[in-house]
Coordinates of N, CA and C in Angstrom, one line a residue:
X22 N -6.8 -5.3 6.0 CA -6.9 -5.7 4.2 C -5.7 -4.6 3.4
X23 N -5.2 -4.7 2.8 CA -4.2 -3.9 2.0 C -4.8 -3.4 0.6
X24 N -4.2 -2.4 0.1 CA -4.5 -1.6 -1.1 C -3.2 -1.1 -1.6
X25 N -2.8 -1.8 -2.8 CA -1.6 -0.8 -3.2 C -1.8 0.1 -4.4
X26 N -1.2 1.5 -4.6 CA -1.7 1.9 -6.1 C -1.1 3.3 -5.7
X27 N -1.3 4.1 -6.9 CA -1.0 5.4 -6.9 C -2.2 6.5 -6.5
X28 N -1.8 7.6 -5.6 CA -2.9 8.6 -5.1 C -3.3 9.3 -6.4
X29 N -4.7 9.1 -6.8 CA -5.0 9.6 -8.2 C -6.0 11.3 -7.8
X30 N -6.4 11.4 -6.5 CA -7.2 12.3 -5.9 C -7.0 12.6 -4.7
X31 N -7.0 13.7 -4.4 CA -7.0 14.1 -2.9 C -8.3 15.0 -2.5
X32 N -9.4 14.8 -2.0 CA -10.3 15.4 -1.9 C -10.5 16.4 -0.8
X33 N -11.6 17.2 -0.4 CA -11.6 18.4 0.7 C -11.7 18.1 1.9
X34 N -11.1 18.1 2.8 CA -11.2 17.9 4.4 C -12.6 18.2 4.9
X35 N -13.2 17.2 5.4 CA -14.4 17.7 6.3 C -14.2 17.8 7.8
X36 N -14.8 18.4 8.0 CA -14.9 18.5 9.7 C -16.0 19.0 10.6
X37 N -15.8 19.1 11.8 CA -17.0 19.6 12.4 C -17.1 19.1 13.9
X38 N -18.2 19.3 14.8 CA -18.0 18.9 16.4 C -18.9 18.1 16.6
X39 N -18.8 16.9 17.3 CA -19.2 15.9 17.8 C -20.5 16.4 18.9
X40 N -21.5 15.6 19.2 CA -22.5 15.7 20.3 C -22.0 16.1 21.6
X41 N -20.8 15.4 21.7 CA -20.1 15.5 23.0 C -19.2 16.9 23.0
X42 N -18.6 17.4 22.1 CA -18.5 19.0 21.9 C -17.0 19.0 21.3
X43 N -16.5 17.6 21.0 CA -15.3 17.4 20.3 C -15.1 17.8 18.7
X44 N -13.9 18.5 18.5 CA -13.8 18.7 17.0 C -13.3 17.4 16.4
X45 N -13.8 17.4 15.1 CA -13.2 16.1 14.3 C -12.8 16.8 12.9
X46 N -12.0 15.8 12.3 CA -11.7 15.9 10.8 C -11.6 14.8 10.1
X47 N -11.8 15.0 8.9 CA -11.7 13.6 8.1 C -11.3 13.8 6.7
X48 N -10.3 13.3 6.1 CA -9.6 13.6 4.7 C -9.7 12.2 4.0
X49 N -10.6 12.6 2.5 CA -10.6 11.3 1.7 C -9.6 11.9 0.7
X50 N -9.1 10.3 0.0 CA -8.3 10.2 -0.9 C -8.7 9.0 -1.8
X51 N -8.2 9.2 -3.1 CA -8.6 8.1 -4.2 C -7.1 7.5 -4.7
X52 N -7.6 6.2 -4.4 CA -6.2 5.1 -4.8 C -6.5 4.5 -6.0
X53 N -5.6 4.2 -6.9 CA -5.7 3.4 -8.0 C -4.5 2.2 -8.2
X54 N -5.0 0.8 -8.3 CA -3.9 0.1 -8.5 C -3.3 -0.2 -10.0
X55 N -2.9 -1.0 -10.0 CA -1.7 -1.0 -11.4 C -2.2 -2.3 -12.0
X56 N -3.3 -3.0 -12.0 CA -3.7 -4.0 -12.2 C -4.2 -3.8 -13.9
X57 N -4.4 -5.0 -14.6 CA -4.6 -4.9 -16.3 C -5.9 -4.0 -16.4
X58 N -7.1 -4.2 -15.3 CA -8.2 -3.2 -15.4 C -8.2 -3.0 -13.9
X59 N -7.5 -1.6 -13.9 CA -7.4 -0.7 -12.6 C -8.7 -0.7 -11.9
X60 N -8.2 -0.7 -10.5 CA -9.4 -0.5 -9.5 C -9.0 0.7 -8.9
X61 N -10.2 1.5 -8.4 CA -10.2 2.4 -7.6 C -10.6 2.3 -6.3
X62 N -10.2 3.0 -5.6 CA -11.0 3.0 -3.8 C -10.7 4.3 -3.2
X63 N -11.6 4.7 -2.7 CA -11.8 5.9 -2.0 C -11.7 5.7 -0.4
X64 N -10.7 6.0 0.2 CA -10.7 5.7 1.5 C -10.4 7.0 2.2
X65 N -10.5 7.0 3.7 CA -10.5 7.9 4.8 C -9.7 7.9 5.9
X66 N -8.9 9.0 6.1 CA -8.2 9.1 7.4 C -8.8 9.8 8.3
X67 N -8.9 9.5 9.4 CA -9.8 10.3 10.3 C -9.0 10.9 11.7
X68 N -9.2 12.1 11.8 CA -8.1 12.9 12.8 C -7.2 13.6 12.3
X69 N -6.9 14.9 12.7 CA -6.1 15.6 12.3 C -4.6 15.0 12.7
X70 N -4.1 14.3 13.7 CA -3.2 13.9 13.9 C -2.4 13.0 13.0
X71 N -3.6 11.9 12.9 CA -3.3 10.8 11.7 C -3.0 11.4 10.2
X72 N -4.1 12.7 9.9 CA -3.7 13.2 8.8 C -2.5 14.0 8.5
X73 N -2.0 14.4 9.5 CA -0.4 15.2 9.3 C 0.8 13.8 9.4
X74 N 0.4 13.0 10.1 CA 1.5 11.9 10.4 C 1.5 11.1 8.9
X75 N 0.6 10.7 8.2 CA 0.4 10.1 7.0 C 0.9 11.2 5.7
X76 N 0.5 12.2 5.7 CA 0.8 13.2 4.9 C 0.9 12.9 3.4
X77 N -0.2 12.0 3.1 CA -0.5 12.0 2.0 C -0.4 13.0 0.8
X78 N 0.2 12.5 -0.6 CA 0.4 13.6 -1.5 C -0.2 12.9 -2.7
X79 N -0.5 14.1 -4.0 CA -1.2 13.5 -5.0 C 0.0 12.5 -5.6
X80 N -0.4 11.5 -6.2 CA 0.6 10.9 -7.4 C 1.8 10.1 -6.5
X81 N 1.6 10.2 -5.2 CA 2.6 8.9 -4.2 C 2.2 7.6 -4.8
X82 N 3.1 6.5 -4.4 CA 2.9 5.1 -4.8 C 2.9 4.8 -2.9
X83 N 1.4 3.9 -2.5 CA 1.6 3.9 -1.3 C 1.1 2.5 -1.2
X84 N 1.0 1.7 0.1 CA 0.3 0.6 0.7 C -0.8 1.0 1.7
X85 N -2.0 1.1 1.5 CA -2.9 1.4 2.4 C -3.1 0.0 3.1
X86 N -3.2 0.0 4.4 CA -4.0 -0.7 5.3 C -5.2 -0.1 5.8
X87 N -6.2 -1.0 5.8 CA -7.4 -0.2 6.0 C -8.6 -1.3 6.7
X88 N -9.6 -1.0 7.2 CA -10.7 -1.5 7.9 C -12.0 -1.0 6.9
X89 N -12.7 -1.8 6.9 CA -13.9 -1.7 6.2 C -15.3 -1.8 7.4
X90 N -16.1 -0.8 7.3 CA -17.4 -0.9 8.5 C -18.6 -0.3 7.7
X91 N -19.6 -0.6 8.1 CA -20.9 0.0 7.7 C -21.5 0.6 8.7
X92 N -22.2 1.9 8.3 CA -23.1 2.3 9.4 C -24.5 2.7 8.6
X93 N -25.6 2.6 9.2 CA -27.0 3.3 9.3 C -27.3 4.6 9.2
X94 N -27.8 5.3 8.5 CA -28.7 6.5 8.9 C -29.8 6.7 7.9
X95 N -30.6 7.0 8.7 CA -32.0 7.1 7.8 C -32.5 5.9 7.1
X96 N -32.4 4.7 7.8 CA -32.7 3.9 7.0 C -32.0 3.3 5.7
X97 N -30.9 3.9 5.5 CA -29.9 3.6 4.7 C -28.4 2.8 4.9
X98 N -28.0 2.1 4.3 CA -26.1 2.0 5.0 C -25.3 2.5 4.1
X99 N -24.0 2.9 4.8 CA -23.2 3.2 4.0 C -21.6 2.8 4.6
X100 N -20.9 2.5 3.7 CA -19.6 2.0 3.7 C -18.6 2.8 4.2
X101 N -17.9 2.4 4.9 CA -16.7 3.5 5.4 C -15.6 2.6 5.2
X102 N -14.4 3.1 4.7 CA -12.9 2.6 4.4 C -12.2 3.6 5.1
X103 N -11.6 3.0 6.2 CA -10.6 3.8 7.3 C -9.2 3.2 7.2
X104 N -8.3 4.3 6.5 CA -7.0 3.9 6.9 C -6.6 3.7 8.3
X105 N -5.5 2.8 8.6 CA -5.0 3.1 9.9 C -3.4 2.8 9.8
X106 N -3.0 2.7 8.5 CA -1.4 2.7 8.4 C -1.4 2.7 7.0
X107 N -0.4 3.8 6.4 CA 0.1 3.9 5.3 C 1.5 4.0 4.8
X108 N 2.0 3.2 3.9 CA 3.3 3.0 3.7 C 3.8 3.5 2.4
X109 N 4.9 4.0 2.4 CA 5.4 4.3 1.0 C 5.7 3.2 0.0
X110 N 5.6 3.0 -1.1 CA 6.3 1.7 -1.6 C 7.3 1.7 -2.1
X111 N 7.9 3.0 -2.6 CA 9.4 3.1 -2.8 C 10.3 3.4 -1.8
X112 N 9.9 3.7 -0.7 CA 10.7 3.6 0.4 C 11.3 2.3 1.0
X113 N 9.6 1.4 1.2 CA 10.1 0.2 1.6 C 10.8 -0.7 0.4
X114 N 10.6 -0.5 -0.7 CA 11.4 -1.1 -1.8 C 13.0 -1.2 -1.8
X115 N 13.3 0.3 -1.2 CA 14.8 0.7 -1.4 C 15.4 0.1 -0.2
X116 N 14.8 0.3 1.2 CA 15.4 0.0 2.4 C 15.9 -1.6 2.2
X117 N 15.4 -2.6 2.2 CA 16.1 -3.9 2.0 C 16.9 -4.0 1.1
X118 N 17.0 -3.5 0.1 CA 18.1 -3.4 -0.9 C 19.4 -3.1 -0.4
X119 N 19.2 -1.4 0.3 CA 20.0 -0.8 0.7 C 20.9 -1.7 2.2
X120 N 20.1 -2.0 3.1 CA 20.4 -2.5 4.1 C 21.4 -4.2 3.9
X121 N 21.3 -5.0 2.6 CA 21.7 -5.8 2.0 C 23.2 -5.6 1.4
X122 N 23.3 -4.5 0.9 CA 24.7 -4.3 0.1 C 25.6 -3.1 0.7
X123 N 25.2 -2.8 1.8 CA 26.4 -1.7 3.0 C 26.6 -2.7 3.6
X124 N 27.7 -2.8 3.8 CA 28.5 -3.4 4.7 C 28.3 -5.0 4.8
X125 N 27.7 -5.3 3.8 CA 27.6 -6.8 4.1 C 28.8 -7.5 3.1
X126 N 29.4 -8.6 3.4 CA 30.3 -9.1 2.3 C 29.8 -9.7 1.4
X127 N 30.7 -9.7 0.2 CA 30.5 -10.3 -0.8 C 30.6 -11.8 -1.2
X128 N 29.5 -12.4 -1.5 CA 29.5 -14.0 -1.5 C 30.8 -14.1 -2.6
X129 N 31.4 -15.4 -2.4 CA 32.4 -15.5 -3.6 C 31.8 -16.1 -4.6
X130 N 32.2 -16.0 -6.0 CA 31.3 -16.6 -7.0 C 31.3 -18.0 -7.2
X131 N 30.4 -18.9 -7.7 CA 30.2 -20.2 -7.6 C 31.4 -20.7 -8.5
X132 N 31.7 -21.8 -8.1 CA 33.0 -22.2 -9.0 C 32.2 -23.0 -9.9
X133 N 33.2 -22.9 -11.0 CA 32.8 -23.4 -12.5 C 32.9 -24.4 -12.7
X134 N 32.0 -25.3 -13.5 CA 31.6 -26.8 -13.6 C 33.0 -27.1 -14.5
X135 N 33.1 -28.3 -14.1 CA 34.2 -28.7 -15.0 C 34.0 -29.3 -16.6
X136 N 34.8 -29.1 -17.3 CA 34.4 -29.2 -18.6 C 35.1 -30.5 -19.0
X137 N 34.5 -31.2 -19.6 CA 35.1 -32.8 -20.1 C 35.0 -33.0 -21.4
X138 N 36.3 -33.2 -21.9 CA 36.4 -33.3 -23.7 C 36.1 -34.7 -24.5
X139 N 35.9 -34.9 -25.5 CA 35.4 -36.0 -25.9 C 36.4 -37.2 -25.8
X140 N 37.5 -37.1 -25.7 CA 38.9 -37.5 -25.9 C 39.4 -37.8 -24.1
X141 N 38.7 -37.3 -23.5 CA 38.9 -37.4 -22.0 C 39.4 -38.9 -21.4
X142 N 40.9 -38.8 -20.7 CA 40.8 -40.0 -20.5 C 40.2 -40.7 -19.1
X143 N 39.6 -39.8 -18.3 CA 39.2 -40.1 -17.3 C 37.2 -40.4 -17.9
X144 N 37.3 -40.3 -18.9 CA 35.6 -40.4 -19.1 C 35.5 -42.2 -19.1
X145 N 34.6 -42.6 -18.1 CA 34.6 -44.2 -18.0 C 33.3 -44.2 -18.4
X146 N 32.2 -43.6 -18.6 CA 30.8 -43.7 -18.8 C 30.5 -44.6 -19.7
X147 N 29.8 -45.5 -20.1 CA 29.6 -47.0 -21.2 C 29.1 -46.4 -22.1
X148 N 28.4 -44.7 -22.3 CA 27.8 -44.4 -23.4 C 28.2 -43.4 -24.0

């Protein structure tokens, strides 16, 4: 699934140590789309390597690809929206335009349509 919008909040990172003794870190962000009635989504990036790789900043326009999962804890269920890919909207919009204009031949202009005058001798239409 994907969600495109602007980052409106960067929440405090959380971390800890798993039962197996491994350290973990998670960072949450809130993104808002640009619909007539804007929607917001809080998503998380899990792992210090992914947090650094994505390098999400406040105010950025992003397309976030994510998975949704639910987990149970003490007879309650909680949703988890975890990002697995982040793309900058401005960077993806500019790359294709730059690729088509740089070094590409410019197509010739379309030929102009012939003009017909009312008294044209080649006019053999019956009406």
